Amino acid sequence: MYKVQKLLVNYKTLEEFKKFKEYGVQELSMLEDLQENIIENDSESPFYGIYYGNKLVARMSLYRIDGHYDRYFDPPQDYLELWKLEVLPDYHGKGFGSALVQYAKSYNLPVKTNARQRSSEFWEKMNFSSVTYNPNRDRGENPYVWYPDGVHEQQDPTTDNSLIKETDLSSESIES
Amino acid sequence: MYKVQKLLVNYKTLEEFKKFKEYGVQELSMLEDLQENIIENDSESPFYGIYYGNKLVARMSLYRIDGHYDRYFDPPQDYLELWKLEVLPDYHGKGFGSALVQYAKSYNLPVKTNARQRSSEFWEKMNFSSVTYNPNRDRGENPYVWYPDGVHEQQDPTTDNSLIKETDLSSESIES
């Protein structure tokens, strides 16, 4: 039983984020916005985390996507996108990751994530399933989803097939 | 000077793909399509690779995205999405990764990638830049882009702001 809490954007939290491997453009941009007073100190972030004592040991970000854009679930509906789930190495195997995923599922909305390398076993343990890969929709992702009761995989999602052009990259090999 | 070649979907290539860490839903789906004769043996794949002798030691996938969907570049135009760039561990430091990126740049179209954890140094060496993070467009990604001459960052990309709902996930902490 861990307490999951929404994280606020401030210098302390951003400093703690640096310990996570998936620190990148998003976090740097939050830091800049804070330094330039574009966002206020302690404004809401899309991140949720678990503290162990005073230390942030696990985090994820969670966004609610409008059902109008749902191309994963049937019936189409609002769903949650879960990104950057990560537990600091010294705190693995203690259920922090599962607690965050449980928290996401507690909204009882479908959940979609882009599973990292070699993490399918974890997601399957969490009752997530892989989807039928659709290059236009999934674009290099490794999507795993969780279906609440009564929700199923969307068949033939109406992706815009003109997004990817099919016949225009030469198939000849070149010397590089 | 390495020879970069387009990879064809067949059992041999799919077996070689298993050695790469980013083997996932996309590759499994290609294998299933092949087994069920949904795609032909030796059909084209979005993957490009470098062989060292008979062994596939580096790969990436490359898609051309229709300029109609371009929200990264100014002027908006067709660009390449580069995913799953990976060199097998024993072959690091020999320029295989750079050769693949050079190949992508040789089309002289803008290139966009989602940089993996702690890879920004490599992308900057390749003259890629990070973008101004836009949660609606970038959705947890870590985007790095390469601008050919005359191409710049798109300012205020017209992302559909209703994609992400802002005020509906409770900010209260719960016990999980």
Tab-separated table of C-alpha atoms in Angstrom:
chain	number	residue	atom	x	y	z
A	1	MET	CA	0.000	0.000	0.000
A	2	TYR	CA	1.864	3.006	-1.264
A	3	LYS	CA	0.542	6.522	-1.523
A	4	VAL	CA	0.453	7.742	-5.126
A	5	GLN	CA	0.394	11.499	-5.471
A	6	LYS	CA	0.222	14.050	-8.236
A	7	LEU	CA	3.559	15.828	-8.546
A	8	LEU	CA	3.847	19.597	-8.665
A	9	VAL	CA	6.366	21.385	-10.866
A	10	ASN	CA	9.021	22.987	-8.712
A	11	TYR	CA	12.828	22.976	-8.533
A	12	LYS	CA	12.889	20.201	-5.956
A	13	THR	CA	10.781	17.833	-8.068
A	14	LEU	CA	12.713	18.656	-11.243
A	15	GLU	CA	15.955	17.922	-9.414
A	16	GLU	CA	14.541	14.548	-8.340
A	17	PHE	CA	13.479	13.832	-11.933
A	18	LYS	CA	17.165	13.938	-12.958
A	19	LYS	CA	17.670	10.592	-11.191
A	20	PHE	CA	15.295	8.921	-13.659
A	21	LYS	CA	16.672	7.527	-16.914
A	22	GLU	CA	13.834	8.948	-18.970
A	23	TYR	CA	14.777	12.548	-18.245
A	24	GLY	CA	14.586	14.439	-21.503
A	25	VAL	CA	13.107	17.205	-23.606
A	26	GLN	CA	9.867	17.299	-21.594
A	27	GLU	CA	11.603	17.796	-18.244
A	28	LEU	CA	14.091	20.330	-19.638
A	29	SER	CA	11.206	22.284	-21.067
A	30	MET	CA	9.434	22.317	-17.660
A	31	LEU	CA	12.653	23.613	-16.070
A	32	GLU	CA	12.950	26.402	-18.643
A	33	ASP	CA	9.307	27.367	-18.240
A	34	LEU	CA	9.826	27.600	-14.491
A	35	GLN	CA	13.029	29.645	-14.819
A	36	GLU	CA	11.358	32.050	-17.226
A	37	ASN	CA	8.222	32.299	-15.081
A	38	ILE	CA	6.095	30.906	-17.913
A	39	ILE	CA	4.677	28.482	-15.386
A	40	GLU	CA	4.234	29.093	-11.692
A	41	ASN	CA	6.075	27.262	-8.983
A	42	ASP	CA	4.041	24.277	-7.742
A	43	SER	CA	1.812	24.225	-10.822
A	44	GLU	CA	0.297	20.893	-11.753
A	45	SER	CA	2.313	18.436	-13.783
A	46	PRO	CA	1.173	15.338	-15.679
A	47	PHE	CA	3.382	13.251	-13.359
A	48	TYR	CA	2.351	11.017	-10.479
A	49	GLY	CA	4.825	9.555	-8.060
A	50	ILE	CA	5.545	7.632	-4.903
A	51	TYR	CA	7.760	8.954	-2.124
A	52	TYR	CA	9.676	6.633	0.135
A	53	GLY	CA	10.428	8.831	3.111
A	54	ASN	CA	11.396	12.139	1.483
A	55	LYS	CA	12.690	10.557	-1.706
A	56	LEU	CA	10.801	10.249	-4.969
A	57	VAL	CA	11.440	6.620	-5.946
A	58	ALA	CA	8.886	5.991	-8.719
A	59	ARG	CA	6.999	8.073	-11.229
A	60	MET	CA	4.823	7.969	-14.327
A	61	SER	CA	2.968	10.522	-16.396
A	62	LEU	CA	-0.699	10.151	-17.126
A	63	TYR	CA	-2.827	12.049	-19.630
A	64	ARG	CA	-6.512	11.714	-20.362
A	65	ILE	CA	-7.029	11.561	-24.131
A	66	ASP	CA	-10.311	12.738	-25.588
A	67	GLY	CA	-12.463	9.874	-26.880
A	68	HIS	CA	-12.776	11.676	-30.182
A	69	TYR	CA	-9.170	10.611	-30.881
A	70	ASP	CA	-9.528	7.064	-29.611
A	71	ARG	CA	-8.232	4.573	-32.170
A	72	TYR	CA	-7.505	1.758	-29.717
A	73	PHE	CA	-10.731	0.903	-27.930
A	74	ASP	CA	-14.226	-0.297	-28.767
A	75	PRO	CA	-16.490	1.446	-27.971
A	76	PRO	CA	-14.349	4.564	-28.577
A	77	GLN	CA	-14.023	6.588	-25.373
A	78	ASP	CA	-11.758	8.733	-23.236
A	79	TYR	CA	-8.685	6.809	-22.195
A	80	LEU	CA	-5.451	7.332	-20.293
A	81	GLU	CA	-2.005	7.430	-21.835
A	82	LEU	CA	0.649	6.256	-19.421
A	83	TRP	CA	4.254	7.251	-20.169
A	84	LYS	CA	7.602	7.191	-18.427
A	85	LEU	CA	6.749	4.634	-15.802
A	86	GLU	CA	9.996	4.170	-13.934
A	87	VAL	CA	11.216	2.995	-10.557
A	88	LEU	CA	14.709	3.920	-9.348
A	89	PRO	CA	17.031	0.869	-9.494
A	90	ASP	CA	17.482	0.482	-5.713
A	91	TYR	CA	13.713	0.272	-5.282
A	92	HIS	CA	12.877	-2.390	-7.867
A	93	GLY	CA	10.929	-5.495	-6.889
A	94	LYS	CA	9.006	-3.796	-4.081
A	95	GLY	CA	5.742	-3.204	-5.938
A	96	PHE	CA	6.193	0.518	-6.653
A	97	GLY	CA	5.658	0.059	-10.390
A	98	SER	CA	2.568	-2.084	-9.843
A	99	ALA	CA	1.169	0.487	-7.410
A	100	LEU	CA	1.433	3.214	-10.054
A	101	VAL	CA	-0.239	1.039	-12.686
A	102	GLN	CA	-2.983	0.121	-10.206
A	103	TYR	CA	-3.519	3.802	-9.592
A	104	ALA	CA	-3.951	4.426	-13.340
A	105	LYS	CA	-6.424	1.554	-13.582
A	106	SER	CA	-8.425	2.904	-10.632
A	107	TYR	CA	-10.010	5.504	-12.921
A	108	ASN	CA	-11.637	2.586	-14.713
A	109	LEU	CA	-10.807	4.093	-18.092
A	110	PRO	CA	-8.880	2.132	-20.719
A	111	VAL	CA	-5.124	2.646	-20.444
A	112	LYS	CA	-2.569	2.698	-23.245
A	113	THR	CA	1.192	2.650	-22.870
A	114	ASN	CA	4.232	2.325	-25.112
A	115	ALA	CA	6.045	-0.612	-23.535
A	116	ARG	CA	9.781	-0.225	-23.221
A	117	GLN	CA	12.299	-2.773	-24.402
A	118	ARG	CA	11.839	-6.190	-22.835
A	119	SER	CA	9.058	-5.083	-20.516
A	120	SER	CA	6.205	-7.178	-21.951
A	121	GLU	CA	6.339	-9.624	-19.056
A	122	PHE	CA	5.643	-6.817	-16.576
A	123	TRP	CA	2.737	-5.453	-18.617
A	124	GLU	CA	1.198	-8.887	-19.054
A	125	LYS	CA	1.398	-9.415	-15.300
A	126	MET	CA	-0.527	-6.133	-15.019
A	127	ASN	CA	-3.213	-7.604	-17.347
A	128	PHE	CA	-2.214	-5.432	-20.263
A	129	SER	CA	-2.332	-6.872	-23.798
A	130	SER	CA	-0.404	-6.075	-26.939
A	131	VAL	CA	-2.456	-4.726	-29.822
A	132	THR	CA	-2.547	-5.636	-33.494
A	133	TYR	CA	0.237	-3.472	-34.869
A	134	ASN	CA	-0.868	-0.693	-37.202
A	135	PRO	CA	2.067	1.232	-38.733
A	136	ASN	CA	0.028	4.377	-39.385
A	137	ARG	CA	-1.289	4.538	-35.864
A	138	ASP	CA	1.577	3.056	-33.909
A	139	ARG	CA	4.565	4.571	-35.743
A	140	GLY	CA	7.381	2.623	-34.120
A	141	GLU	CA	5.660	2.282	-30.759
A	142	ASN	CA	5.189	-0.923	-28.831
A	143	PRO	CA	1.614	-0.427	-27.627
A	144	TYR	CA	0.184	-2.321	-24.676
A	145	VAL	CA	-3.338	-1.617	-23.466
A	146	TRP	CA	-5.594	-2.430	-20.547
A	147	TYR	CA	-9.288	-3.041	-21.186
A	148	PRO	CA	-11.781	-2.399	-18.372
A	149	ASP	CA	-14.839	-4.716	-18.372
A	150	GLY	CA	-16.912	-4.320	-21.512
A	151	VAL	CA	-14.128	-2.674	-23.531
A	152	HIS	CA	-12.456	-4.417	-26.451
A	153	GLU	CA	-9.824	-3.859	-29.099
A	154	GLN	CA	-10.917	-1.497	-31.848
A	155	GLN	CA	-11.066	-3.383	-35.151
A	156	ASP	CA	-9.723	-1.644	-38.253
A	157	PRO	CA	-9.080	1.685	-36.562
A	158	THR	CA	-9.793	4.531	-38.943
A	159	THR	CA	-6.241	5.705	-39.297
A	160	ASP	CA	-5.478	8.135	-42.021
A	161	ASN	CA	-3.565	5.955	-44.420
A	162	SER	CA	-2.079	8.858	-46.281
A	163	LEU	CA	0.040	9.766	-43.270
A	164	ILE	CA	2.765	7.400	-44.385
A	165	LYS	CA	3.699	7.521	-48.047
A	166	GLU	CA	4.311	4.050	-49.322
A	167	THR	CA	6.300	4.165	-52.503
A	168	ASP	CA	8.677	7.025	-52.306
A	169	LEU	CA	11.796	5.956	-50.480
A	170	SER	CA	14.121	4.348	-52.953
A	171	SER	CA	14.781	0.701	-52.186
A	172	GLU	CA	18.220	0.792	-53.725
A	173	SER	CA	21.140	0.527	-51.403
A	174	ILE	CA	23.585	3.391	-51.357
A	175	GLU	CA	27.043	3.751	-49.940
A	176	SER	CA	26.954	5.851	-46.816
B	1	MET	CA	31.896	3.422	-45.666
B	2	TYR	CA	29.230	0.867	-44.963
B	3	LYS	CA	26.551	-0.327	-47.319
B	4	VAL	CA	23.069	0.535	-46.058
B	5	GLN	CA	20.339	-1.624	-47.533
B	6	LYS	CA	16.586	-1.897	-47.341
B	7	LEU	CA	15.630	-5.060	-45.464
B	8	LEU	CA	13.096	-7.530	-46.816
B	9	VAL	CA	10.629	-9.349	-44.591
B	10	ASN	CA	11.534	-13.022	-44.414
B	11	TYR	CA	12.178	-15.581	-41.683
B	12	LYS	CA	15.930	-15.020	-41.764
B	13	THR	CA	15.627	-11.254	-41.231
B	14	LEU	CA	12.987	-11.666	-38.521
B	15	GLU	CA	15.277	-14.129	-36.734
B	16	GLU	CA	18.098	-11.577	-36.899
B	17	PHE	CA	15.754	-8.886	-35.523
B	18	LYS	CA	15.432	-10.935	-32.307
B	19	LYS	CA	19.001	-9.956	-31.406
B	20	PHE	CA	17.955	-6.295	-31.170
B	21	LYS	CA	16.629	-4.932	-27.874
B	22	GLU	CA	13.802	-3.065	-29.535
B	23	TYR	CA	12.091	-6.223	-30.755
B	24	GLY	CA	8.399	-5.859	-30.036
B	25	VAL	CA	4.821	-5.717	-31.231
B	26	GLN	CA	5.823	-4.499	-34.718
B	27	GLU	CA	8.220	-7.395	-35.367
B	28	LEU	CA	5.849	-9.990	-33.883
B	29	SER	CA	3.123	-8.695	-36.143
B	30	MET	CA	5.393	-9.004	-39.210
B	31	LEU	CA	6.153	-12.612	-38.214
B	32	GLU	CA	2.457	-13.419	-37.853
B	33	ASP	CA	1.625	-11.799	-41.196
B	34	LEU	CA	4.326	-13.903	-42.831
B	35	GLN	CA	3.164	-17.133	-41.170
B	36	GLU	CA	-0.425	-16.486	-42.203
B	37	ASN	CA	0.570	-15.511	-45.754
B	38	ILE	CA	-0.887	-12.030	-45.271
B	39	ILE	CA	2.393	-10.684	-46.579
B	40	GLU	CA	4.679	-12.373	-49.074
B	41	ASN	CA	8.145	-13.622	-48.303
B	42	ASP	CA	10.753	-10.957	-49.151
B	43	SER	CA	8.200	-8.150	-49.218
B	44	GLU	CA	9.492	-4.684	-48.423
B	45	SER	CA	9.865	-3.591	-44.823
B	46	PRO	CA	10.336	-0.118	-43.363
B	47	PHE	CA	13.723	-1.281	-42.028
B	48	TYR	CA	17.183	-0.464	-43.317
B	49	GLY	CA	20.284	-2.215	-42.088
B	50	ILE	CA	23.991	-2.847	-42.365
B	51	TYR	CA	25.481	-6.324	-42.719
B	52	TYR	CA	28.935	-7.118	-41.443
B	53	GLY	CA	29.787	-10.257	-43.392
B	54	ASN	CA	26.544	-12.233	-43.240
B	55	LYS	CA	25.393	-10.745	-39.967
B	56	LEU	CA	22.912	-7.902	-39.548
B	57	VAL	CA	24.664	-5.655	-37.010
B	58	ALA	CA	22.680	-2.389	-37.213
B	59	ARG	CA	19.197	-1.356	-38.212
B	60	MET	CA	16.665	1.468	-38.186
B	61	SER	CA	13.201	1.983	-39.595
B	62	LEU	CA	12.408	4.940	-41.778
B	63	TYR	CA	9.017	6.236	-42.881
B	64	ARG	CA	8.197	9.171	-45.094
B	65	ILE	CA	5.432	11.241	-43.477
B	66	ASP	CA	3.138	13.290	-45.676
B	67	GLY	CA	3.766	17.034	-45.361
B	68	HIS	CA	0.092	17.537	-44.670
B	69	TYR	CA	0.761	16.139	-41.174
B	70	ASP	CA	3.990	18.025	-40.570
B	71	ARG	CA	3.904	19.819	-37.224
B	72	TYR	CA	7.672	20.028	-36.733
B	73	PHE	CA	9.122	21.915	-39.694
B	74	ASP	CA	8.810	25.317	-41.333
B	75	PRO	CA	7.956	25.372	-44.182
B	76	PRO	CA	5.737	22.287	-43.604
B	77	GLN	CA	6.834	19.451	-45.884
B	78	ASP	CA	7.309	15.713	-46.235
B	79	TYR	CA	9.777	14.443	-43.657
B	80	LEU	CA	11.274	11.172	-42.466
B	81	GLU	CA	10.529	9.506	-39.167
B	82	LEU	CA	13.447	7.458	-37.932
B	83	TRP	CA	12.725	4.787	-35.292
B	84	LYS	CA	14.502	1.888	-33.687
B	85	LEU	CA	18.021	2.897	-34.577
B	86	GLU	CA	20.146	0.248	-32.921
B	87	VAL	CA	23.600	-1.265	-33.251
B	88	LEU	CA	24.355	-4.658	-31.679
B	89	PRO	CA	26.562	-4.244	-28.569
B	90	ASP	CA	29.684	-5.920	-30.016
B	91	TYR	CA	29.641	-3.501	-32.939
B	92	HIS	CA	29.359	-0.175	-31.089
B	93	GLY	CA	31.875	2.596	-31.718
B	94	LYS	CA	32.573	1.612	-35.326
B	95	GLY	CA	30.367	4.190	-37.036
B	96	PHE	CA	27.447	1.891	-37.923
B	97	GLY	CA	24.904	4.139	-36.199
B	98	SER	CA	26.300	7.263	-37.853
B	99	ALA	CA	26.222	5.548	-41.256
B	100	LEU	CA	22.505	4.804	-40.861
B	101	VAL	CA	21.752	8.384	-39.806
B	102	GLN	CA	23.826	9.695	-42.730
B	103	TYR	CA	21.789	7.490	-45.032
B	104	ALA	CA	18.552	9.003	-43.683
B	105	LYS	CA	19.922	12.514	-44.168
B	106	SER	CA	20.959	11.719	-47.749
B	107	TYR	CA	17.328	12.120	-48.867
B	108	ASN	CA	17.694	15.778	-47.894
B	109	LEU	CA	14.315	15.748	-46.186
B	110	PRO	CA	13.918	16.833	-42.559
B	111	VAL	CA	14.280	13.920	-40.131
B	112	LYS	CA	12.506	13.428	-36.820
B	113	THR	CA	13.314	10.823	-34.200
B	114	ASN	CA	12.281	9.987	-30.649
B	115	ALA	CA	15.627	9.944	-28.854
B	116	ARG	CA	16.119	7.097	-26.410
B	117	GLN	CA	17.244	7.534	-22.849
B	118	ARG	CA	20.584	9.287	-22.515
B	119	SER	CA	21.211	9.439	-26.260
B	120	SER	CA	21.135	13.217	-26.737
B	121	GLU	CA	24.921	13.401	-27.081
B	122	PHE	CA	24.818	11.062	-30.077
B	123	TRP	CA	22.022	13.007	-31.772
B	124	GLU	CA	23.733	16.323	-31.203
B	125	LYS	CA	26.902	14.915	-32.778
B	126	MET	CA	24.684	14.022	-35.753
B	127	ASN	CA	23.571	17.700	-35.916
B	128	PHE	CA	20.099	16.944	-34.593
B	129	SER	CA	18.405	19.447	-32.252
B	130	SER	CA	15.817	19.028	-29.542
B	131	VAL	CA	12.508	20.785	-30.146
B	132	THR	CA	10.375	22.990	-27.939
B	133	TYR	CA	8.314	20.399	-26.098
B	134	ASN	CA	4.607	20.413	-26.916
B	135	PRO	CA	2.596	17.952	-24.781
B	136	ASN	CA	-0.216	17.615	-27.300
B	137	ARG	CA	2.099	16.874	-30.169
B	138	ASP	CA	4.913	15.069	-28.408
B	139	ARG	CA	2.961	12.954	-25.912
B	140	GLY	CA	5.817	11.631	-23.808
B	141	GLU	CA	8.320	11.509	-26.658
B	142	ASN	CA	11.786	12.972	-26.629
B	143	PRO	CA	11.869	14.507	-30.111
B	144	TYR	CA	15.107	15.345	-31.885
B	145	VAL	CA	15.070	16.698	-35.426
B	146	TRP	CA	17.477	17.433	-38.250
B	147	TYR	CA	16.909	20.517	-40.400
B	148	PRO	CA	18.247	20.548	-43.981
B	149	ASP	CA	19.350	23.971	-45.247
B	150	GLY	CA	16.485	26.442	-45.349
B	151	VAL	CA	14.278	24.469	-42.946
B	152	HIS	CA	13.476	25.709	-39.444
B	153	GLU	CA	11.505	24.772	-36.369
B	154	GLN	CA	7.763	25.207	-36.776
B	155	GLN	CA	6.536	27.889	-34.377
B	156	ASP	CA	3.281	27.284	-32.532
B	157	PRO	CA	2.416	24.058	-34.330
B	158	THR	CA	-1.307	23.799	-34.854
B	159	THR	CA	-1.860	20.872	-32.532
B	160	ASP	CA	-5.367	20.033	-31.618
B	161	ASN	CA	-5.482	21.135	-28.027
B	162	SER	CA	-8.559	19.174	-27.232
B	163	LEU	CA	-6.631	15.938	-27.601
B	164	ILE	CA	-5.536	16.077	-23.996
B	165	LYS	CA	-8.198	16.949	-21.475
B	166	GLU	CA	-6.781	19.239	-18.877
B	167	THR	CA	-8.945	19.252	-15.811
B	168	ASP	CA	-10.399	15.849	-15.335
B	169	LEU	CA	-7.906	13.670	-13.542
B	170	SER	CA	-8.360	14.195	-9.849
B	171	SER	CA	-5.302	15.693	-8.217
B	172	GLU	CA	-6.034	14.063	-4.891
B	173	SER	CA	-3.744	11.329	-3.804
B	174	ILE	CA	-5.262	7.938	-3.231
B	175	GLU	CA	-4.001	4.825	-1.544
B	176	SER	CA	-3.090	2.227	-4.125
